[in-house]
Amino acid sequence: MLLALTLGGTLAAQTVQPSLSVTLSRVDNISRTSDIATRRDATTYEATLAASHHRQLTRAWAVTTGGELSTFQEPDFDRNAFTTLAGRLAFQRKAGLGPLAPVVSIESALAYQDTRYASHRGMTVESGLRISKRITTSLRTSAGVQWREHFARTQTFDTHQRSASLEATWDFAERWSLAGSVRTAEGRFLTHASPAAWARALAGSLGPAVARAYASIPSEVTGLYGPNWITYRPKAHATTGSLSLLFALTDRASAELQGSLTSMTNEADVHYPTQAVSLRLGYRF
């Protein structure tokens, strides 16, 4: 499960929009381990300080620039801690007049991730395209595609994913919203295995196809989830579904309860299920 606490928000257009977020999380199988007996669960903490600026260029075009500083802590497995400094840029085009007109956004980001485990340090590049549409005054939807790549110090932590997502939000009362999303991604992901489980896979106990695949996957002994644990980078496909309930506490503060489930399968047909539940609080300056 995942439990999260977040503070955040935005201000009016063409102003600097600062936000602060703090996240408390509980995640089942945070280690992305296929062996049920050795999966690791954990509580994590995250804080993000962000600011953005929105500028209307023409009636149809706008640009948003921003930056954020975030830190992530996983006390039970503290070698996974990291701090990220990121810059973001987005161009938006509104295709028509009125609040129901669709908006197309071209988004990009560049971030440096300073991790406690040195091999994971490096730069992350993101780019994407998103289309948002308000169906009615209370129902809005969006769809997007994204490319993300992390350039780490070692090949094991060099990851990249291509993803597509669908989201819908229903403002069913004055202060209440219900949102759902589905995201599918493919590429290279980080997964982990205990020494015994890794040895069994290489020895062929999970079948020759798994043994061949694991022998060629970039990997290293990291100890991130226990003594001599192995981190490896398989090709995989992941699908995540989430459902959240948002309550506006005030004009600046909000609370959100969210649940999510991720199903990931690697190139050798090995599965890594992860589930999460989250509670978020938000505040805008």
Short mmCIF file of C-alpha atoms in Angstrom, two decimals:
data_model
loop_
_atom_site.label_atom_id
_atom_site.label_comp_id
_atom_site.label_asym_id
_atom_site.label_seq_id
_atom_site.Cartn_x
_atom_site.Cartn_y
_atom_site.Cartn_z
CA MET A 1 0.00 0.00 0.00
CA LEU A 2 0.98 3.65 -0.44
CA LEU A 3 0.00 6.40 2.01
CA ALA A 4 0.82 9.95 0.91
CA LEU A 5 0.45 13.46 2.36
CA THR A 6 0.80 16.36 -0.11
CA LEU A 7 0.66 20.15 0.14
CA GLY A 8 0.42 22.02 -3.17
CA GLY A 9 -1.46 24.46 -5.42
CA THR A 10 -1.51 27.23 -8.04
CA LEU A 11 -2.32 30.93 -8.29
CA ALA A 12 -3.74 33.17 -10.99
CA ALA A 13 -2.37 33.29 -14.53
CA GLN A 14 0.77 35.33 -15.28
CA THR A 15 1.98 35.21 -11.67
CA VAL A 16 4.57 33.12 -9.90
CA GLN A 17 2.77 30.12 -8.44
CA PRO A 18 4.61 28.55 -5.48
CA SER A 19 3.59 25.26 -3.91
CA LEU A 20 4.85 22.94 -1.20
CA SER A 21 4.23 19.21 -0.96
CA VAL A 22 4.97 16.69 1.77
CA THR A 23 4.23 13.02 1.16
CA LEU A 24 3.96 10.10 3.58
CA SER A 25 3.73 6.78 1.73
CA ARG A 26 3.15 3.10 2.34
CA VAL A 27 3.87 0.79 -0.60
CA ASP A 28 3.34 -2.96 -0.96
CA ASN A 29 6.21 -4.61 -2.87
CA ILE A 30 8.11 -1.36 -3.21
CA SER A 31 11.11 -3.49 -4.17
CA ARG A 32 9.38 -4.70 -7.36
CA THR A 33 10.28 -8.27 -6.48
CA SER A 34 8.75 -11.25 -8.28
CA ASP A 35 9.47 -13.73 -5.47
CA ILE A 36 6.48 -13.46 -3.10
CA ALA A 37 8.39 -14.65 -0.03
CA THR A 38 11.02 -11.92 -0.26
CA ARG A 39 9.00 -8.88 -1.34
CA ARG A 40 9.67 -5.71 0.63
CA ASP A 41 7.07 -3.17 1.80
CA ALA A 42 8.01 0.26 3.10
CA THR A 43 6.91 3.65 4.39
CA THR A 44 8.38 6.59 2.48
CA TYR A 45 8.45 10.38 2.89
CA GLU A 46 8.68 12.99 0.17
CA ALA A 47 8.75 16.79 0.15
CA THR A 48 8.59 19.07 -2.89
CA LEU A 49 8.97 22.84 -3.15
CA ALA A 50 7.87 24.11 -6.57
CA ALA A 51 7.15 27.36 -8.40
CA SER A 52 5.76 28.05 -11.85
CA HIS A 53 4.91 31.05 -14.03
CA HIS A 54 2.07 31.11 -16.59
CA ARG A 55 2.10 33.66 -19.39
CA GLN A 56 -0.58 34.17 -22.06
CA LEU A 57 1.21 34.79 -25.37
CA THR A 58 -1.86 35.18 -27.61
CA ARG A 59 -5.54 34.35 -27.31
CA ALA A 60 -4.75 30.73 -28.20
CA TRP A 61 -1.18 30.21 -26.96
CA ALA A 62 0.33 30.24 -23.47
CA VAL A 63 3.61 29.13 -21.92
CA THR A 64 4.31 27.82 -18.42
CA THR A 65 7.79 27.66 -16.92
CA GLY A 66 8.69 26.25 -13.55
CA GLY A 67 11.13 24.55 -11.25
CA GLU A 68 11.00 22.23 -8.27
CA LEU A 69 13.20 20.82 -5.55
CA SER A 70 12.15 17.51 -4.00
CA THR A 71 13.54 14.98 -1.57
CA PHE A 72 12.54 11.33 -1.08
CA GLN A 73 13.28 9.25 2.01
CA GLU A 74 12.72 5.52 2.58
CA PRO A 75 13.84 4.96 6.21
CA ASP A 76 13.50 1.16 6.23
CA PHE A 77 15.80 0.98 3.20
CA ASP A 78 17.63 4.31 3.45
CA ARG A 79 20.04 3.72 0.54
CA ASN A 80 17.12 4.55 -1.75
CA ALA A 81 16.97 8.21 -0.63
CA PHE A 82 17.37 10.88 -3.29
CA THR A 83 16.98 14.61 -3.98
CA THR A 84 15.85 16.00 -7.33
CA LEU A 85 16.19 19.48 -8.85
CA ALA A 86 14.07 19.96 -11.98
CA GLY A 87 13.10 22.61 -14.50
CA ARG A 88 9.88 22.39 -16.54
CA LEU A 89 8.54 24.04 -19.70
CA ALA A 90 5.11 23.66 -21.33
CA PHE A 91 3.42 25.31 -24.30
CA GLN A 92 -0.39 25.22 -24.36
CA ARG A 93 -2.75 25.91 -27.23
CA LYS A 94 -6.47 26.33 -26.66
CA ALA A 95 -8.39 25.16 -29.72
CA GLY A 96 -11.42 27.43 -29.55
CA LEU A 97 -13.25 29.75 -27.20
CA GLY A 98 -15.01 29.12 -23.91
CA PRO A 99 -14.33 26.81 -20.99
CA LEU A 100 -15.20 23.62 -22.95
CA ALA A 101 -12.58 24.14 -25.67
CA PRO A 102 -9.82 21.49 -25.76
CA VAL A 103 -6.27 22.40 -24.76
CA VAL A 104 -3.15 20.81 -26.27
CA SER A 105 0.06 20.93 -24.20
CA ILE A 106 3.62 20.15 -25.23
CA GLU A 107 5.59 19.48 -22.05
CA SER A 108 9.27 18.92 -21.25
CA ALA A 109 11.46 18.66 -18.16
CA LEU A 110 15.13 18.33 -17.26
CA ALA A 111 16.12 17.12 -13.79
CA TYR A 112 19.22 16.16 -11.84
CA GLN A 113 18.77 13.33 -9.33
CA ASP A 114 21.27 13.14 -6.48
CA THR A 115 20.84 9.70 -4.93
CA ARG A 116 22.37 8.22 -1.80
CA TYR A 117 23.36 5.14 -3.82
CA ALA A 118 25.93 6.62 -6.21
CA SER A 119 25.22 4.42 -9.24
CA HIS A 120 21.71 5.87 -9.50
CA ARG A 121 22.79 9.51 -9.75
CA GLY A 122 22.27 11.29 -13.05
CA MET A 123 20.11 13.40 -15.33
CA THR A 124 16.50 12.73 -16.29
CA VAL A 125 14.86 14.05 -19.47
CA GLU A 126 11.10 14.02 -20.06
CA SER A 127 8.91 15.15 -22.94
CA GLY A 128 5.25 14.64 -23.69
CA LEU A 129 2.04 15.70 -25.36
CA ARG A 130 -1.29 16.07 -23.56
CA ILE A 131 -4.82 16.90 -24.70
CA SER A 132 -7.30 18.14 -22.09
CA LYS A 133 -11.03 18.65 -22.58
CA ARG A 134 -13.80 19.74 -20.24
CA ILE A 135 -16.88 17.72 -21.22
CA THR A 136 -19.26 19.61 -18.94
CA THR A 137 -18.80 22.18 -16.19
CA SER A 138 -18.22 19.31 -13.73
CA LEU A 139 -16.46 16.67 -15.88
CA ARG A 140 -13.02 17.03 -17.43
CA THR A 141 -10.77 14.52 -19.19
CA SER A 142 -7.23 14.32 -20.55
CA ALA A 143 -5.08 11.95 -22.56
CA GLY A 144 -1.34 12.03 -23.03
CA VAL A 145 1.83 10.33 -24.18
CA GLN A 146 5.25 10.72 -22.55
CA TRP A 147 8.86 9.70 -23.06
CA ARG A 148 11.23 9.57 -20.07
CA GLU A 149 14.91 8.62 -19.85
CA HIS A 150 17.29 8.59 -16.90
CA PHE A 151 21.03 8.76 -17.64
CA ALA A 152 22.69 7.22 -14.58
CA ARG A 153 26.31 6.53 -13.64
CA THR A 154 26.03 2.81 -14.42
CA GLN A 155 24.14 0.88 -17.08
CA THR A 156 21.98 -0.90 -14.50
CA PHE A 157 20.26 2.37 -13.54
CA ASP A 158 19.93 3.73 -17.09
CA THR A 159 16.17 3.49 -17.50
CA HIS A 160 13.74 4.69 -20.14
CA GLN A 161 9.99 4.40 -20.66
CA ARG A 162 7.34 5.35 -23.19
CA SER A 163 3.87 5.73 -21.73
CA ALA A 164 0.28 6.66 -22.54
CA SER A 165 -2.40 7.72 -20.07
CA LEU A 166 -6.09 8.56 -19.75
CA GLU A 167 -7.58 10.58 -16.89
CA ALA A 168 -11.04 11.82 -15.90
CA THR A 169 -12.15 14.06 -13.03
CA TRP A 170 -15.72 14.60 -11.85
CA ASP A 171 -16.52 17.56 -9.59
CA PHE A 172 -19.63 15.99 -8.09
CA ALA A 173 -20.13 18.57 -5.31
CA GLU A 174 -18.97 22.07 -4.46
CA ARG A 175 -15.83 20.86 -2.66
CA TRP A 176 -15.63 17.22 -3.78
CA SER A 177 -13.98 15.62 -6.83
CA LEU A 178 -13.56 12.02 -7.94
CA ALA A 179 -10.74 11.15 -10.36
CA GLY A 180 -9.59 8.01 -12.12
CA SER A 181 -6.66 7.26 -14.39
CA VAL A 182 -5.09 4.44 -16.40
CA ARG A 183 -1.46 4.52 -17.52
CA THR A 184 0.45 2.00 -19.59
CA ALA A 185 4.24 2.10 -20.04
CA GLU A 186 6.95 0.03 -21.65
CA GLY A 187 10.74 0.23 -21.56
CA ARG A 188 13.49 -0.49 -19.05
CA PHE A 189 12.53 -0.53 -15.36
CA LEU A 190 14.40 -1.09 -12.10
CA THR A 191 13.57 -4.31 -10.25
CA HIS A 192 15.24 -6.12 -7.35
CA ALA A 193 15.86 -9.68 -6.15
CA SER A 194 17.28 -11.35 -3.06
CA PRO A 195 20.55 -13.27 -3.57
CA ALA A 196 18.80 -16.64 -3.24
CA ALA A 197 16.00 -15.74 -5.69
CA TRP A 198 18.51 -14.37 -8.20
CA ALA A 199 20.65 -17.53 -7.97
CA ARG A 200 17.60 -19.73 -8.53
CA ALA A 201 16.60 -17.72 -11.60
CA LEU A 202 20.09 -17.96 -13.13
CA ALA A 203 20.21 -21.68 -12.35
CA GLY A 204 17.05 -22.27 -14.38
CA SER A 205 14.60 -23.07 -11.59
CA LEU A 206 12.11 -20.65 -13.20
CA GLY A 207 12.71 -22.11 -16.65
CA PRO A 208 15.38 -21.74 -19.34
CA ALA A 209 13.80 -18.61 -20.83
CA VAL A 210 14.11 -16.77 -17.50
CA ALA A 211 17.69 -17.99 -17.02
CA ARG A 212 18.72 -16.76 -20.49
CA ALA A 213 17.01 -13.39 -20.05
CA TYR A 214 18.43 -12.74 -16.57
CA ALA A 215 21.95 -13.66 -17.66
CA SER A 216 21.86 -10.83 -20.23
CA ILE A 217 20.06 -8.15 -18.17
CA PRO A 218 22.25 -5.32 -16.77
CA SER A 219 22.54 -5.90 -13.03
CA GLU A 220 24.66 -5.21 -9.98
CA VAL A 221 24.81 -6.08 -6.30
CA THR A 222 23.42 -2.98 -4.56
CA GLY A 223 22.03 -4.14 -1.21
CA LEU A 224 19.15 -1.67 -1.62
CA TYR A 225 16.59 -3.99 -0.02
CA GLY A 226 18.83 -6.26 2.05
CA PRO A 227 22.37 -7.63 2.24
CA ASN A 228 23.69 -8.54 -1.22
CA TRP A 229 20.37 -7.85 -2.94
CA ILE A 230 20.62 -7.46 -6.70
CA THR A 231 19.19 -4.58 -8.75
CA TYR A 232 18.53 -5.33 -12.40
CA ARG A 233 17.01 -3.55 -15.41
CA PRO A 234 14.69 -5.75 -17.49
CA LYS A 235 12.54 -4.77 -20.41
CA ALA A 236 8.99 -4.69 -19.14
CA HIS A 237 5.43 -3.51 -19.66
CA ALA A 238 3.51 -1.90 -16.79
CA THR A 239 -0.13 -0.86 -16.39
CA THR A 240 -1.28 1.31 -13.49
CA GLY A 241 -4.84 2.14 -12.51
CA SER A 242 -5.72 4.67 -9.80
CA LEU A 243 -8.81 6.16 -8.19
CA SER A 244 -8.81 9.24 -5.96
CA LEU A 245 -11.25 11.33 -3.93
CA LEU A 246 -10.39 15.02 -3.44
CA PHE A 247 -11.89 17.39 -0.88
CA ALA A 248 -11.20 21.15 -0.92
CA LEU A 249 -10.65 22.11 2.71
CA THR A 250 -10.39 25.82 1.87
CA ASP A 251 -9.69 27.89 -1.24
CA ARG A 252 -5.99 27.05 -0.74
CA ALA A 253 -5.98 23.66 1.00
CA SER A 254 -7.23 20.24 -0.08
CA ALA A 255 -7.20 16.59 1.00
CA GLU A 256 -7.07 13.61 -1.36
CA LEU A 257 -7.45 9.87 -0.80
CA GLN A 258 -6.04 7.69 -3.58
CA GLY A 259 -5.62 3.99 -4.30
CA SER A 260 -3.57 2.48 -7.12
CA LEU A 261 -2.57 -0.89 -8.49
CA THR A 262 0.33 -1.63 -10.87
CA SER A 263 0.83 -4.81 -12.85
CA MET A 264 4.27 -5.18 -14.44
CA THR A 265 5.55 -8.07 -16.57
CA ASN A 266 9.12 -8.34 -17.84
CA GLU A 267 10.56 -9.77 -21.05
CA ALA A 268 10.69 -13.28 -19.54
CA ASP A 269 7.01 -13.17 -18.47
CA VAL A 270 7.89 -12.63 -14.79
CA HIS A 271 5.39 -10.51 -12.82
CA TYR A 272 5.92 -7.70 -10.29
CA PRO A 273 2.58 -6.52 -8.79
CA THR A 274 2.56 -3.36 -6.66
CA GLN A 275 -0.35 -1.76 -4.84
CA ALA A 276 -0.70 1.55 -3.05
CA VAL A 277 -3.11 3.72 -1.11
CA SER A 278 -2.48 7.43 -0.50
CA LEU A 279 -3.75 10.34 1.54
CA ARG A 280 -2.78 13.79 0.28
CA LEU A 281 -3.19 17.24 1.80
CA GLY A 282 -2.58 20.29 -0.39
CA TYR A 283 -1.89 23.97 0.17
CA ARG A 284 -1.15 26.84 -2.23
CA PHE A 285 0.57 30.07 -1.23
#
